[in-house]
Coordinates of C-alpha atoms in Angstrom, one line a residue:
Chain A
X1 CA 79.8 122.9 123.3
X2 CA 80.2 119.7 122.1
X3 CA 83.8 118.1 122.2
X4 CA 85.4 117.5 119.6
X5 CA 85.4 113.4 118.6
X6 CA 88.7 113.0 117.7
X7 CA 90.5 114.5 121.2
X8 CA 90.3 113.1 125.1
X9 CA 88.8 114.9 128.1
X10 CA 92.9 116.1 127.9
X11 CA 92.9 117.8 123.9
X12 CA 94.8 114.9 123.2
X13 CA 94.7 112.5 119.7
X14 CA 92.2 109.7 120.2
X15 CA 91.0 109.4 117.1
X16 CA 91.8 110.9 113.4
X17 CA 89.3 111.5 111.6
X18 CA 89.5 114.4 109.6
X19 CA 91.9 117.1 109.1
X20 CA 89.2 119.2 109.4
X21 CA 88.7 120.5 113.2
X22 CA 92.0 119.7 114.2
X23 CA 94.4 122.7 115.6
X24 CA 97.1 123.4 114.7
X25 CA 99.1 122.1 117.4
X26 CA 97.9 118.7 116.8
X27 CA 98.4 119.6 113.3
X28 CA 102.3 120.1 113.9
X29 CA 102.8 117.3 116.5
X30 CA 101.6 115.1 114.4
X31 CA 104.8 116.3 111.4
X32 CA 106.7 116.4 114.0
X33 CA 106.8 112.8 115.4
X34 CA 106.4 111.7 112.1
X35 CA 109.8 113.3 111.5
X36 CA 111.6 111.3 114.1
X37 CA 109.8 108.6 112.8
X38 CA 111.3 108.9 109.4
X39 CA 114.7 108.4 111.2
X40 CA 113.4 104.9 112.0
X41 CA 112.5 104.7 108.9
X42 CA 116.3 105.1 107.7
X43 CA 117.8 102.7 109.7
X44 CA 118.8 98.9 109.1
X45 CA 116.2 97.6 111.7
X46 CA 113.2 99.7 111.3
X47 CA 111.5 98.6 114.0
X48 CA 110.4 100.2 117.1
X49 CA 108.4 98.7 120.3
X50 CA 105.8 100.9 121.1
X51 CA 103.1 99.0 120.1
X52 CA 104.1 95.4 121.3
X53 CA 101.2 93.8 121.8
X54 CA 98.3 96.1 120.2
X55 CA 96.4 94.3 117.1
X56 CA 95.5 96.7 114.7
X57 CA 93.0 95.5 112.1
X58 CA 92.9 97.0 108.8
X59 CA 89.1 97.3 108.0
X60 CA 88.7 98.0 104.2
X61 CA 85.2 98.0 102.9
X62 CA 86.4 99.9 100.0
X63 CA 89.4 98.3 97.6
X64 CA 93.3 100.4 98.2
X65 CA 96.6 98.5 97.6
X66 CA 99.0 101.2 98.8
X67 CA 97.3 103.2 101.6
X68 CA 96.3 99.4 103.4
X69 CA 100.2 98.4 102.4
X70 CA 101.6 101.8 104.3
X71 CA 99.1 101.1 107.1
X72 CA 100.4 97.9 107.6
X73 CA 104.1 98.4 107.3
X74 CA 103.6 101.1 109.9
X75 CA 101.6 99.4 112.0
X76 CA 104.3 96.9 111.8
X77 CA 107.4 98.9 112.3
X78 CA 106.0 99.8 115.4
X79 CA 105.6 96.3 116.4
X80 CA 102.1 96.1 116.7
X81 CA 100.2 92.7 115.4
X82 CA 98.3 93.6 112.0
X83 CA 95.2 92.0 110.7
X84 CA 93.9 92.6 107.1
X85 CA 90.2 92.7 106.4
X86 CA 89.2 92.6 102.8
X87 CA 85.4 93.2 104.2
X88 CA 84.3 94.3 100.7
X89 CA 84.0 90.3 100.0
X90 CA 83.2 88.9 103.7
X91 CA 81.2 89.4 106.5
X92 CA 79.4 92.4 104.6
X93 CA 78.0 90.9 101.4
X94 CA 76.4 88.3 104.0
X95 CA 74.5 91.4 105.3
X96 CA 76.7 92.1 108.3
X97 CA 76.5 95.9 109.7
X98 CA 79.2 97.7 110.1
X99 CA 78.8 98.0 113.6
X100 CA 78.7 94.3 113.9
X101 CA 81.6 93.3 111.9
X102 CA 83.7 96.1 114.7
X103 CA 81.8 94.5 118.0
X104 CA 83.2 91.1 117.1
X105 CA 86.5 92.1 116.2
X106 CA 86.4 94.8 119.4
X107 CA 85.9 90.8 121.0
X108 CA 88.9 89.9 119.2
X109 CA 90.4 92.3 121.4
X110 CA 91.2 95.0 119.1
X111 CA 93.4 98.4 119.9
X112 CA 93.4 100.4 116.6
X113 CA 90.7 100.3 113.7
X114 CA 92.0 101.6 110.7
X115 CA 88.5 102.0 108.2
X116 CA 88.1 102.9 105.0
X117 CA 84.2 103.1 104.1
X118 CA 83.0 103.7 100.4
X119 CA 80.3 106.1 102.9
X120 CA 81.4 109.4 104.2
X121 CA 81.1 109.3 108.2
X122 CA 81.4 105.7 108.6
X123 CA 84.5 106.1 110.7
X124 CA 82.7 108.6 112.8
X125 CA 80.1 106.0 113.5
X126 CA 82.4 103.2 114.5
X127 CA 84.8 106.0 116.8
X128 CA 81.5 106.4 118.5
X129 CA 80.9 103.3 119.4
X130 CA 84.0 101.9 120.3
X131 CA 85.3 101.3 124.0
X132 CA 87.6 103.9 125.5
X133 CA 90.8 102.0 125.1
X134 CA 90.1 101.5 121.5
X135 CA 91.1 104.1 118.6
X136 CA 89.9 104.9 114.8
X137 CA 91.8 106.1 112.0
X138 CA 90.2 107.5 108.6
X139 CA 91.8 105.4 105.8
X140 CA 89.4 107.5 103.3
X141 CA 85.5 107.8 104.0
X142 CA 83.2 108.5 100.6
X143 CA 84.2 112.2 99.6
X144 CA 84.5 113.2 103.0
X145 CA 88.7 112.9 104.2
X146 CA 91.6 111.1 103.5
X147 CA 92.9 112.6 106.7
X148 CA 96.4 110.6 106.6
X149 CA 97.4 111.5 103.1
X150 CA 96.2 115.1 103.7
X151 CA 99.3 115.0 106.6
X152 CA 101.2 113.2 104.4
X153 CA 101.2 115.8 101.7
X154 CA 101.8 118.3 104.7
X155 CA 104.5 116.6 105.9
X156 CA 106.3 116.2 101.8
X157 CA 105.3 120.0 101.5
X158 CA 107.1 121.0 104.3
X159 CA 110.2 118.6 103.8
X160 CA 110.9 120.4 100.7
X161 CA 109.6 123.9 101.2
X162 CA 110.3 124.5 105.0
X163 CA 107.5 127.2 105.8
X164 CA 104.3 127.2 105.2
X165 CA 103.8 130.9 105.7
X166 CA 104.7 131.8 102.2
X167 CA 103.4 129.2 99.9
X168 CA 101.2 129.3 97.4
X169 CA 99.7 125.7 97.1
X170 CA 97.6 124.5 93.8
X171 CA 95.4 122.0 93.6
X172 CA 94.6 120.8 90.1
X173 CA 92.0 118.5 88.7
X174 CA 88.7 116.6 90.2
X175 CA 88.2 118.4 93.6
X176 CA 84.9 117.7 93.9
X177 CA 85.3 114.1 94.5
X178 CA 88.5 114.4 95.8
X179 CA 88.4 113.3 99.3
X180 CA 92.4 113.7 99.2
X181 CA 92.0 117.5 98.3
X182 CA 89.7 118.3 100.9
X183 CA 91.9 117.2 103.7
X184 CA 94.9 118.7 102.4
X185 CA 92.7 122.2 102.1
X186 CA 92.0 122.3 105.6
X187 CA 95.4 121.3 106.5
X188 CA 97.5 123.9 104.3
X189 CA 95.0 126.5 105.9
X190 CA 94.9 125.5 109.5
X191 CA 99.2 125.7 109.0
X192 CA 98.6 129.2 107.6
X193 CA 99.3 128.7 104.0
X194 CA 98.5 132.2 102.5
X195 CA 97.5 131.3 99.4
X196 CA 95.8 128.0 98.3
X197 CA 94.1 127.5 94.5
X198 CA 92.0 124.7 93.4
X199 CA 92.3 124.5 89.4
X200 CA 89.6 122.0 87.5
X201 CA 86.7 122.5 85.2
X202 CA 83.5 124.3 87.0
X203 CA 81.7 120.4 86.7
X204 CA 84.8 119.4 89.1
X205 CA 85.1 122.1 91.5
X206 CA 82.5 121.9 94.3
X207 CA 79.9 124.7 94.9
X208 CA 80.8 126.0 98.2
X209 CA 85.0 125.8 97.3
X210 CA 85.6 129.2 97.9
X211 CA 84.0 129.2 101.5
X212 CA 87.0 126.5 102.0
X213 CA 89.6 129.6 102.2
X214 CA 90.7 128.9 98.7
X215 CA 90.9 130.5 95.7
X216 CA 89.1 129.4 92.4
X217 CA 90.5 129.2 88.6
X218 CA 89.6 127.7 85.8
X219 CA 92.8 127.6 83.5
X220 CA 96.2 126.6 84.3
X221 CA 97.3 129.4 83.1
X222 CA 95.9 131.9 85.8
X223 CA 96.4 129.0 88.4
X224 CA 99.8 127.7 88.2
X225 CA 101.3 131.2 88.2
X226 CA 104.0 131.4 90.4
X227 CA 102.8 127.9 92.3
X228 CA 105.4 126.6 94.7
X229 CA 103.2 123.2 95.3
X230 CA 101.3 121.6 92.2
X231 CA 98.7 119.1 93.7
X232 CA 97.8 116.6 90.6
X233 CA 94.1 114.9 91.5
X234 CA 93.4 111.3 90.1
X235 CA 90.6 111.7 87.6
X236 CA 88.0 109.3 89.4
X237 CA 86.6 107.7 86.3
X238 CA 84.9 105.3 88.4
X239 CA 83.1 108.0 90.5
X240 CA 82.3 109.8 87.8
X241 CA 78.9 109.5 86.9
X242 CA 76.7 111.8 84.3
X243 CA 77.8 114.5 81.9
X244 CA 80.9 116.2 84.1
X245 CA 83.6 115.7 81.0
X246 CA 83.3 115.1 77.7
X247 CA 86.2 113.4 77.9
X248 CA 89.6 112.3 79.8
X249 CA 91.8 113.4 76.2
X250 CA 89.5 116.6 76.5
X251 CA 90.2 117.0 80.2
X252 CA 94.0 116.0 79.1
X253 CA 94.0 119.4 77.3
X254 CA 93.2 121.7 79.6
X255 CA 94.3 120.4 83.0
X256 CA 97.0 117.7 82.3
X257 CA 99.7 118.2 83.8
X258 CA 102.7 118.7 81.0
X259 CA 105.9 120.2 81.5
X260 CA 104.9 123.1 79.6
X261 CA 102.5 123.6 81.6
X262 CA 104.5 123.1 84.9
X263 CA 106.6 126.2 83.4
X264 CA 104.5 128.2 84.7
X265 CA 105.0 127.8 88.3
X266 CA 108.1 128.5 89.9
X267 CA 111.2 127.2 88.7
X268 CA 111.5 125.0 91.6
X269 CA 108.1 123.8 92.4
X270 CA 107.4 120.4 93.3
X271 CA 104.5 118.1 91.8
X272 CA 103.1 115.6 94.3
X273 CA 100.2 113.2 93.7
X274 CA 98.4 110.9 95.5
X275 CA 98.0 107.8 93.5
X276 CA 97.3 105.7 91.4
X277 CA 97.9 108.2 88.5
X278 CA 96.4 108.3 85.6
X279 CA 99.2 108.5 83.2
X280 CA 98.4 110.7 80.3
X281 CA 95.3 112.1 81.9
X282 CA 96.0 113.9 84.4
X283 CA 99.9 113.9 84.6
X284 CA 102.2 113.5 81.5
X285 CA 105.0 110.6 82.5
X286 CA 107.8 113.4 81.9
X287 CA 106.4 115.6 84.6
X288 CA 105.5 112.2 86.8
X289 CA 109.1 111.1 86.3
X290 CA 110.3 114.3 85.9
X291 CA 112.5 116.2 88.4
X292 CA 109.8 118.3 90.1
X293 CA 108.1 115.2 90.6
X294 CA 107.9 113.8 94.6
X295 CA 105.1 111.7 94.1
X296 CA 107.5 108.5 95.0
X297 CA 108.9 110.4 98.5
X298 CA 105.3 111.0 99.1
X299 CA 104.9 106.9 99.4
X300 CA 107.8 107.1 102.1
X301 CA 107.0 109.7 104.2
X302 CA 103.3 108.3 104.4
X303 CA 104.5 105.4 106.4
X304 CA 106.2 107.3 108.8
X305 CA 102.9 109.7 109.1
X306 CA 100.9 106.6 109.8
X307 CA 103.5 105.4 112.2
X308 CA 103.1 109.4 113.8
X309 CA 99.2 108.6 114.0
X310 CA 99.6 106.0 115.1
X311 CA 101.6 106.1 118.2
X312 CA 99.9 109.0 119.0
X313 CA 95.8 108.2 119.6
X314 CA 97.2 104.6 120.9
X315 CA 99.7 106.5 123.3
X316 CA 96.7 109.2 124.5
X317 CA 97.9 111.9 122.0
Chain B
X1 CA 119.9 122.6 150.5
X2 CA 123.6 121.2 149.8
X3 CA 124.9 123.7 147.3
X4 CA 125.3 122.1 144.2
X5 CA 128.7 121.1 141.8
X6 CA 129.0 123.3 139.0
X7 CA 128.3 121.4 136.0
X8 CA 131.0 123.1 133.6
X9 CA 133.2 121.6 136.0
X10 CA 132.4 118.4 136.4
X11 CA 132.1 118.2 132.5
X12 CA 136.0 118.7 132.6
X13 CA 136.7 116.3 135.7
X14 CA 134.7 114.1 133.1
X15 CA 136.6 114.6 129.6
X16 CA 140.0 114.1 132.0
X17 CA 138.7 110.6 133.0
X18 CA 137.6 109.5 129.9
X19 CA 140.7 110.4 128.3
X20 CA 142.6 107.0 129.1
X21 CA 139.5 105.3 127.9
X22 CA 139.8 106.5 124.2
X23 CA 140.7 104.2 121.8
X24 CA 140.8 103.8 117.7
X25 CA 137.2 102.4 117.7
X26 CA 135.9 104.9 120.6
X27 CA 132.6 106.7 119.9
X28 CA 130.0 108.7 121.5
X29 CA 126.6 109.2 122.0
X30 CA 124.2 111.4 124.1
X31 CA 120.9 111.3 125.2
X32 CA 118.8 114.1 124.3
X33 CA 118.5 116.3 125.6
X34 CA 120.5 116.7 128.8
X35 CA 122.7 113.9 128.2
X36 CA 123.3 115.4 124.9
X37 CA 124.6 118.4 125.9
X38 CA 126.9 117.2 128.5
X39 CA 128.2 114.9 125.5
X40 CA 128.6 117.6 123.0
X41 CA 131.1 119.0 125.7
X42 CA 133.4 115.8 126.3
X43 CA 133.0 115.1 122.9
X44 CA 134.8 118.5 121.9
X45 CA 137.3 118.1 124.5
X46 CA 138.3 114.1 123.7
X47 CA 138.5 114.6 119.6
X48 CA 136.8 111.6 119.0
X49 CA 137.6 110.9 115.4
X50 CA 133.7 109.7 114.6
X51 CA 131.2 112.6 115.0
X52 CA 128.7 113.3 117.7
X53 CA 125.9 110.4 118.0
X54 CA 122.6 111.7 119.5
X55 CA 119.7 109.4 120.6
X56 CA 116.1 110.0 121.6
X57 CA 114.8 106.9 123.3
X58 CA 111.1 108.6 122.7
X59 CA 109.7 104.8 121.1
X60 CA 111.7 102.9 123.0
X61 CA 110.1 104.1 127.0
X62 CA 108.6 101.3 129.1
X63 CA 106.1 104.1 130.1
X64 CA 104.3 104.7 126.7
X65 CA 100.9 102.7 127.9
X66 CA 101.1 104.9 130.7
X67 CA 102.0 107.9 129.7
X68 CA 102.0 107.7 125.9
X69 CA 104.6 109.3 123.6
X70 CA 106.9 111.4 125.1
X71 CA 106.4 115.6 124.3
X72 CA 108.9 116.0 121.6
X73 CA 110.1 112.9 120.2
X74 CA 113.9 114.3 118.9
X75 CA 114.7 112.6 115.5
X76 CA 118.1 110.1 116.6
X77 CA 121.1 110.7 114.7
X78 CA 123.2 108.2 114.9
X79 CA 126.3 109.3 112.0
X80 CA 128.7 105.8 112.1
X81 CA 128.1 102.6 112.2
X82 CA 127.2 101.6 115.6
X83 CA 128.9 97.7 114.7
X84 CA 132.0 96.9 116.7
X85 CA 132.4 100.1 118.5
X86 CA 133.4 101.2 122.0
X87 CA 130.8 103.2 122.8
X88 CA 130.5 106.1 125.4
X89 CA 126.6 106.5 126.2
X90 CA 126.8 109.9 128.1
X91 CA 123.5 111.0 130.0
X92 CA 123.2 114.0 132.6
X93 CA 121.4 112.2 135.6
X94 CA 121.6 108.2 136.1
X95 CA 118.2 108.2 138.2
X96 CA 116.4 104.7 137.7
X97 CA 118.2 103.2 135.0
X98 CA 115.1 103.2 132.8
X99 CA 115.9 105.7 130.6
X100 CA 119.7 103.8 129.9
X101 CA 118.1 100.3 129.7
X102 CA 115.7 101.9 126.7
X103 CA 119.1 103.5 125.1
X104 CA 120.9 100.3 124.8
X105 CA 118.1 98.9 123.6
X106 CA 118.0 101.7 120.6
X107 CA 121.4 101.1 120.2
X108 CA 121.0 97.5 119.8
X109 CA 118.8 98.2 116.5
X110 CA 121.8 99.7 115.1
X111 CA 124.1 97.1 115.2
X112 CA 126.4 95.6 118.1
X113 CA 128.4 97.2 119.9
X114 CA 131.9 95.9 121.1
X115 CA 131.0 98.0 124.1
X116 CA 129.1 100.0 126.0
X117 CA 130.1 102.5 129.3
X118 CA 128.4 104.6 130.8
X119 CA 129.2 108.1 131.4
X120 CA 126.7 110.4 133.0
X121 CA 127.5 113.8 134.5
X122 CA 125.5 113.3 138.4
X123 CA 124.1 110.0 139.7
X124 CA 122.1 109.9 142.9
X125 CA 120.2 107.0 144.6
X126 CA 116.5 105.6 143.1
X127 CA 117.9 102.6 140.9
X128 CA 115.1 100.5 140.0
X129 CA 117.1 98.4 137.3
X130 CA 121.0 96.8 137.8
X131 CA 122.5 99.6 136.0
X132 CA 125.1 101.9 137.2
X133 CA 127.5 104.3 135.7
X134 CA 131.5 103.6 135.4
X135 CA 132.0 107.2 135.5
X136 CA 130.2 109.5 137.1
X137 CA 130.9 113.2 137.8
X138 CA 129.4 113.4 140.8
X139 CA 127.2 111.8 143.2
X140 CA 124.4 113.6 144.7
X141 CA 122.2 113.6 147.6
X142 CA 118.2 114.7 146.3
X143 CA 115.7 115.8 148.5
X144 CA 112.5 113.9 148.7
X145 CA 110.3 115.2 146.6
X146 CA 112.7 116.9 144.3
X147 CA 114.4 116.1 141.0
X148 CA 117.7 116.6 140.2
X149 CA 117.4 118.5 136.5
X150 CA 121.0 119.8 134.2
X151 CA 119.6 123.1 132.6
X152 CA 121.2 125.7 129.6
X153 CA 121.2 129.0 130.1
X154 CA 120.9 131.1 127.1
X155 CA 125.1 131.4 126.7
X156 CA 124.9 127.9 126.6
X157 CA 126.2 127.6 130.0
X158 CA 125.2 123.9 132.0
X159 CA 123.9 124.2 135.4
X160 CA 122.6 121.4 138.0
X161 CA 119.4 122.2 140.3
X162 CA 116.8 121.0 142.1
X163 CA 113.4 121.3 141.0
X164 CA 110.1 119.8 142.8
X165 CA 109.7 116.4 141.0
X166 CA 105.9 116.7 139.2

């Protein structure tokens, strides 16, 4: 059998790279630390030395303001050195590969790649080339994963809702291109989440979503029913090519997220996004600013994650 | 094998020492998770006006490129303002002073302390940093090759023994 890329010879983190394949332990380790991590996160100095000394370099060949801000602040807060790469306007549009761009800065002396790639599996290909000592994390790869916000959304769900043996988790709008929604499917169900929904249009909802351990609907209505997690998805109007809406107002309609719609999940569901929202497409303001709303705790408890992930591959798991 | 002190014991002959020691800015803080236990004990029997500080010096180890993160990284709770306090830092066995020179370090990112004493239940020899203890239950004799460990039992009981060092 063939080992699993993200663990050692010992089971232990050495890269993360998808959500997907990852048990359960790890899975819980990983909430865990991030949970004494958020104490950190609390205090006046929120700095810890673990990583004096490490370089981590922020490889972005695809734009993101807050998941490469959260990144860095982690990175930071555990003291490591951080370097920003805005590749999308460098090395690459001179016809660098990918591999080339990480071999020079693997000469830079590099610990911890953090890579976003517009291509899904590009961080597999540069964890496979790297040497030993040096570790990947998935900022977001094509469709594929967005395996640290997929914790982080564990890691809000269970902050406000305890156990995850009794939820029932809905995720509502553009799944199929949601690399987000993916990552959080495998997660809720590798935690044991009994009852996970995916809510969108049939043109948004990817073929094979039911082999996923999730359950299909089409209208709020049957979907949000007795929700204790609402899920929003951005609307990716830049990913969205050919006749999948007639419209964003249309799409508005029947899967924006209003508070009369929110009535119909339980009275104290939260709502969590992932960002950026699309106000008035997806989400209403009264529901994003609203009082089932976390979407702003979500931001917090991401850098703590990261700082969990972190410590973790660069620490041998 | 000596027979060893009994811990519930030597958490008394502890709280009796420390008594003089307490002042109007006096706090405490245990290291999980033996140290904690030992201070949740003296804590109870000194009244200490601020409550129970607990720290877990997980991310601050000089091992972590060796060994990585610890297991189970404990969250610290530190529930005052560490600023200008007499503190009592209260572990259960001073062994090589590592694990107290990463404490104060913690402690240090909370503020400054007035003062710092150290308070551990058992010390026994191995130093490999200039730190020692001004109050120590007991000082104790370890076979080579073993560890000196404080255990719970379930009725919350503390007990000393000897266990073969990994």
């Amino acid at each position: 059998m063939q080992r699993n890329p993200q663990l050692n010879e010992h089971g232990e983190l050495q890269h993360l790279l998808s959500i997907e394949g990852l048990p359960r332990e790890i899975l819980l380790k990983i909430l865990d630390t991030a949970e004494s991590f958020a104490g950190v996160t609390e205090r006046d100095i929120k700095k810890v030395p673990l990583l004096r000394g490490k370089s981590v370099f922020n490889l972005f060949f695809e734009g993101s303001t807050r998941t490469r801000t959260t990144f860095e602040i982690a990175a930071k807060r555990l003291s490591a050195d951080v370097i920003n790469l805005n590749v999308a306007v460098s090395s690459t549009s001179k016809g660098e590969s990918l591999l080339d761009t990480v071999a020079n800065l693997s000469a830079m002396q590099a610990d911890i790649f953090v890579v976003r790639h517009g291509s899904s599996g590009a961080p597999y290909l540069v964890a496979r080339h790297v040497k030993p000592h040096e570790h990947v994390i998935n900022a977001g790869d094509g469709r594929h994963a967005h395996p640290t916000q997929g914790l982080l959304d564990l890691y809000t769900i269970r902050h406000y809702k305890k156990d995850f043996g009794a939820l029932t988790v809905a995720i509502v709008g553009d799944v199929l291109h949601s690399r987000v929604a993916r990552s959080l499917i495998h997660g809720l169900t590798t935690l044991g989440v009994p009852e996970v929904r995916v809510i969108g249009p049939q043109t948004l909802i990817p073929a094979g979503a039911a082999a996923l351990g999730v359950r299909v609907c089409h209208s709020m209505r049957e979907g949000l029913k007795g929700a204790d997690v609402v899920v929003m998805l951005r609307l990716q109007n830049e990913r969205m090519s050919g006749a999948l809406l007639p419209s964003a107002q249309e799409f508005n309609k029947h899967y924006g997220m209003t508070a009369e719609k929110l009535a119909l999940a339980k009275a104290d569901a939260i709502v969590m996004h992932p960002g950026p929202m699309n106000r008035g497409v997806e989400i209403d303001s009264a529901v994003a600013d609203g009082p089932h709303s976390v979407i702003l705790p979500q931001v917090t408890f991401g850098i703590a994650v990261r700082m969990a992930v972190m410590s973790m591959v660069a620490g041998g798991g | 094998m000596a027979s060893l002190p009994d811990a519930e014991q030597l958490c008394e002959r502890l709280a009796r020492e420390l008594a003089a020691r307490v002042g109007p800015s006096c706090a405490m803080i245990g290291i999980h998770t033996g140290g904690a236990w030992v201070a949740e004990r003296l804590h109870a029997a000194l009244g200490l006006k601020e409550p129970l500080g607990l720290l877990d010096i997980a991310f601050y180890r000089d091992d972590y490129t060796k060994q990585g993160l610890a297991k189970d990284p404990k969250r610290s709770k530190i529930p005052f303002a560490v600023e200008g306090k007499d503190l009592l830092l209260v572990d259960d066995v001073l062994h090589t002073g590592r694990t107290v020179r990463a404490a104060i370090n913690e402690l240090f990112d909370y503020g400054r302390p007035a003062s710092i004493v150290l308070v551990v239940l058992a010390e026994r020899d191995g130093r490999q940093l200039p730190i020692c203890a001004q109050h120590a239950g007991a000082r104790i004799e370890v076979p080579a090759g073993m560890r000196l460990r404080l255990k719970r039992d379930d009725q919350g009981r503390l007990r000393l023994e000897f266990v073969h060092a990994a």
